[in-house]
Short mmCIF file of C-alpha atoms in Angstrom, two decimals:
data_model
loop_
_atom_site.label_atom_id
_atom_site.label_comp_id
_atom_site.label_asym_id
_atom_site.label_seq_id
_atom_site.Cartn_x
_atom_site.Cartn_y
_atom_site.Cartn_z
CA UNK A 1 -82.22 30.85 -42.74
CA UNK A 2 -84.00 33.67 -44.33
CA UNK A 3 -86.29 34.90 -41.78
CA UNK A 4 -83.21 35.59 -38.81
CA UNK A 5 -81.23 37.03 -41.87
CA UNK A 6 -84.17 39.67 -42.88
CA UNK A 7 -84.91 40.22 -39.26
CA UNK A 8 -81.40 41.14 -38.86
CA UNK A 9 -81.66 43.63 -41.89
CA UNK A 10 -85.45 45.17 -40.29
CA UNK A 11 -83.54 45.55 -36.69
CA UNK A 12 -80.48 47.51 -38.49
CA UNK A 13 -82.67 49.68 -40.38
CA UNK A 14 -84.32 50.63 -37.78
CA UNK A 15 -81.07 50.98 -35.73
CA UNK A 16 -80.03 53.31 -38.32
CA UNK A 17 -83.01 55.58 -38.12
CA UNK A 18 -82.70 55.99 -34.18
CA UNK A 19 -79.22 57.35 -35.14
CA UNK A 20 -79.84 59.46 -37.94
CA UNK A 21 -82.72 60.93 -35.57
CA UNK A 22 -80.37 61.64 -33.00
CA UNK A 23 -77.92 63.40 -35.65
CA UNK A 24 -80.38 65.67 -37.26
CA UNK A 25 -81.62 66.59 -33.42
CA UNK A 26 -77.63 67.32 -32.73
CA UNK A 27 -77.73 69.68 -35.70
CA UNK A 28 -80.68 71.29 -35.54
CA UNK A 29 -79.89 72.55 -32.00
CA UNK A 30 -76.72 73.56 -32.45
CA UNK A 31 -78.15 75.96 -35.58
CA UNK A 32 -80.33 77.08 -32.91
CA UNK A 33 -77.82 77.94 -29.83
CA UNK A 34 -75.57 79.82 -32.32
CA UNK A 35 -78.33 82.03 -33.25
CA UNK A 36 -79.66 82.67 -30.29
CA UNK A 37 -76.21 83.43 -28.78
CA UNK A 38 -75.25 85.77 -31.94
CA UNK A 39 -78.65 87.87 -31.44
CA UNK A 40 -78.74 87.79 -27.64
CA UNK A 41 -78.92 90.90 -26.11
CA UNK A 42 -77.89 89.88 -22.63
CA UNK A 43 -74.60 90.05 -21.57
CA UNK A 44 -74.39 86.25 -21.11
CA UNK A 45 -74.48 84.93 -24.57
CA UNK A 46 -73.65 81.28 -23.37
CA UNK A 47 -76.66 80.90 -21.03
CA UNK A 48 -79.06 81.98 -24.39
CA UNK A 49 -77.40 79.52 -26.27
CA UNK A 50 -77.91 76.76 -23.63
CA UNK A 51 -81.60 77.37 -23.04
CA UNK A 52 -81.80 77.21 -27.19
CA UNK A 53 -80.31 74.38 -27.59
CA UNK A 54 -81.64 72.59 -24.58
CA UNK A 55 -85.61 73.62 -25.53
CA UNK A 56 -84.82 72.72 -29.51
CA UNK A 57 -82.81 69.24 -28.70
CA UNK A 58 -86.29 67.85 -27.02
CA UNK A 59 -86.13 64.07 -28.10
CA UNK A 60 -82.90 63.91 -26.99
CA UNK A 61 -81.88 63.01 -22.96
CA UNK A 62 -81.22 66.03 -21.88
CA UNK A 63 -78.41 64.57 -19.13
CA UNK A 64 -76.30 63.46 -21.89
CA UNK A 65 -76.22 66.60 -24.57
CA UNK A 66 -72.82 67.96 -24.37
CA UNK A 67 -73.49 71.68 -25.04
CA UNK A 68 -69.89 74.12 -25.60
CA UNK A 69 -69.94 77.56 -26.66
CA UNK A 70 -67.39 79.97 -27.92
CA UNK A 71 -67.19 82.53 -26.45
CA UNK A 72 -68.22 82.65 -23.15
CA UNK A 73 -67.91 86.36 -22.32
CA UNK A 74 -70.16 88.82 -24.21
CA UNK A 75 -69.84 89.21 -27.65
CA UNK A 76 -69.88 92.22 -29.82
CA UNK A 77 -71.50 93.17 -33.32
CA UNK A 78 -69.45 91.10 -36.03
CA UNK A 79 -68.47 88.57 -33.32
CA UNK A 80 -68.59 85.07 -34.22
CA UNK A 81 -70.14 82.68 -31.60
CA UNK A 82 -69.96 79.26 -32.09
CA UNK A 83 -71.66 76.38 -30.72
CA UNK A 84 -71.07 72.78 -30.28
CA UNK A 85 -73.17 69.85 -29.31
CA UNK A 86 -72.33 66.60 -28.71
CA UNK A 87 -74.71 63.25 -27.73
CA UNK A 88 -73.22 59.97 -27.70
CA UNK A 89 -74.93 57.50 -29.41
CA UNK A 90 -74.53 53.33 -29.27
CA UNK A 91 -75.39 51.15 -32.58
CA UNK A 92 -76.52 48.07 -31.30
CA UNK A 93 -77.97 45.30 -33.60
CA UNK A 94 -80.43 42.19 -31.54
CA UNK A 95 -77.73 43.02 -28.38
CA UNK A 96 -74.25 43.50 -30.43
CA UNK A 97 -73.06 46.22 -29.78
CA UNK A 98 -71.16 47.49 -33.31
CA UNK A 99 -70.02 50.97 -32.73
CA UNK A 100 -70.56 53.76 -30.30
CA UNK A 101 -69.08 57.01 -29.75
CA UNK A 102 -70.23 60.52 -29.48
CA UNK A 103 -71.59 62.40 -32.76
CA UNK A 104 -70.93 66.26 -32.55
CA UNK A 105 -71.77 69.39 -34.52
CA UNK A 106 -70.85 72.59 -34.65
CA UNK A 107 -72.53 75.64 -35.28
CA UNK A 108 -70.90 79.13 -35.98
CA UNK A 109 -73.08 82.30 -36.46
CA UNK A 110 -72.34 85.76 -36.72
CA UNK A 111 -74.08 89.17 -35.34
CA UNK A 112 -74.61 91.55 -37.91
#
């Protein structure tokens, strides 16, 4: 009775960490596609922020990140740019599936 019940509790630990790995990975490159985008020079602020967020998301499959930015168009001094990235991610304890859906964040960062 004990050992399934604490290798239950191991497997959802674990579980856990995958996802909180995958959250922190969804942050971080959103931070880093906003800034990129805000200091770009190039007229296309959205490609910048792509290749940032796509070279700083790297243990994440890059066919699933959902990457968004706002605006699309240049962007001028004082110009907020924000960026949003979304993975979808799947809890799943011994084969259960207990909760999926897509975790997002959004970045917003400002040329100065």
């Amino acid at each position: 009775m004990g050992i399934p019940l604490l290798l239950f509790v191991l497997v959802a630990i674990l579980q856990f960490g995958v996802v909180m790995h995958d959250y922190v990975e969804v942050t971080q490159a959103a931070r880093a596609g906003a800034r990129k985008a805000s200091v770009s020079r190039k007229a296309d602020p959205e490609a910048a922020a792509v290749a940032a967020v796509r070279s700083s998301a790297k243990g994440l499959d890059e066919d699933r990140v959902g990457i968004e930015v706002t605006p699309e168009a240049a962007v001028r001094r004082g110009d907020p740019v924000a960026v949003e990235v979304s993975y979808p991610y799947e809890i799943s304890i011994l084969g259960l599936v207990m909760q999926t859906g897509d975790m997002s964040f959004r970045a917003t960062a400002r040329m100065q």
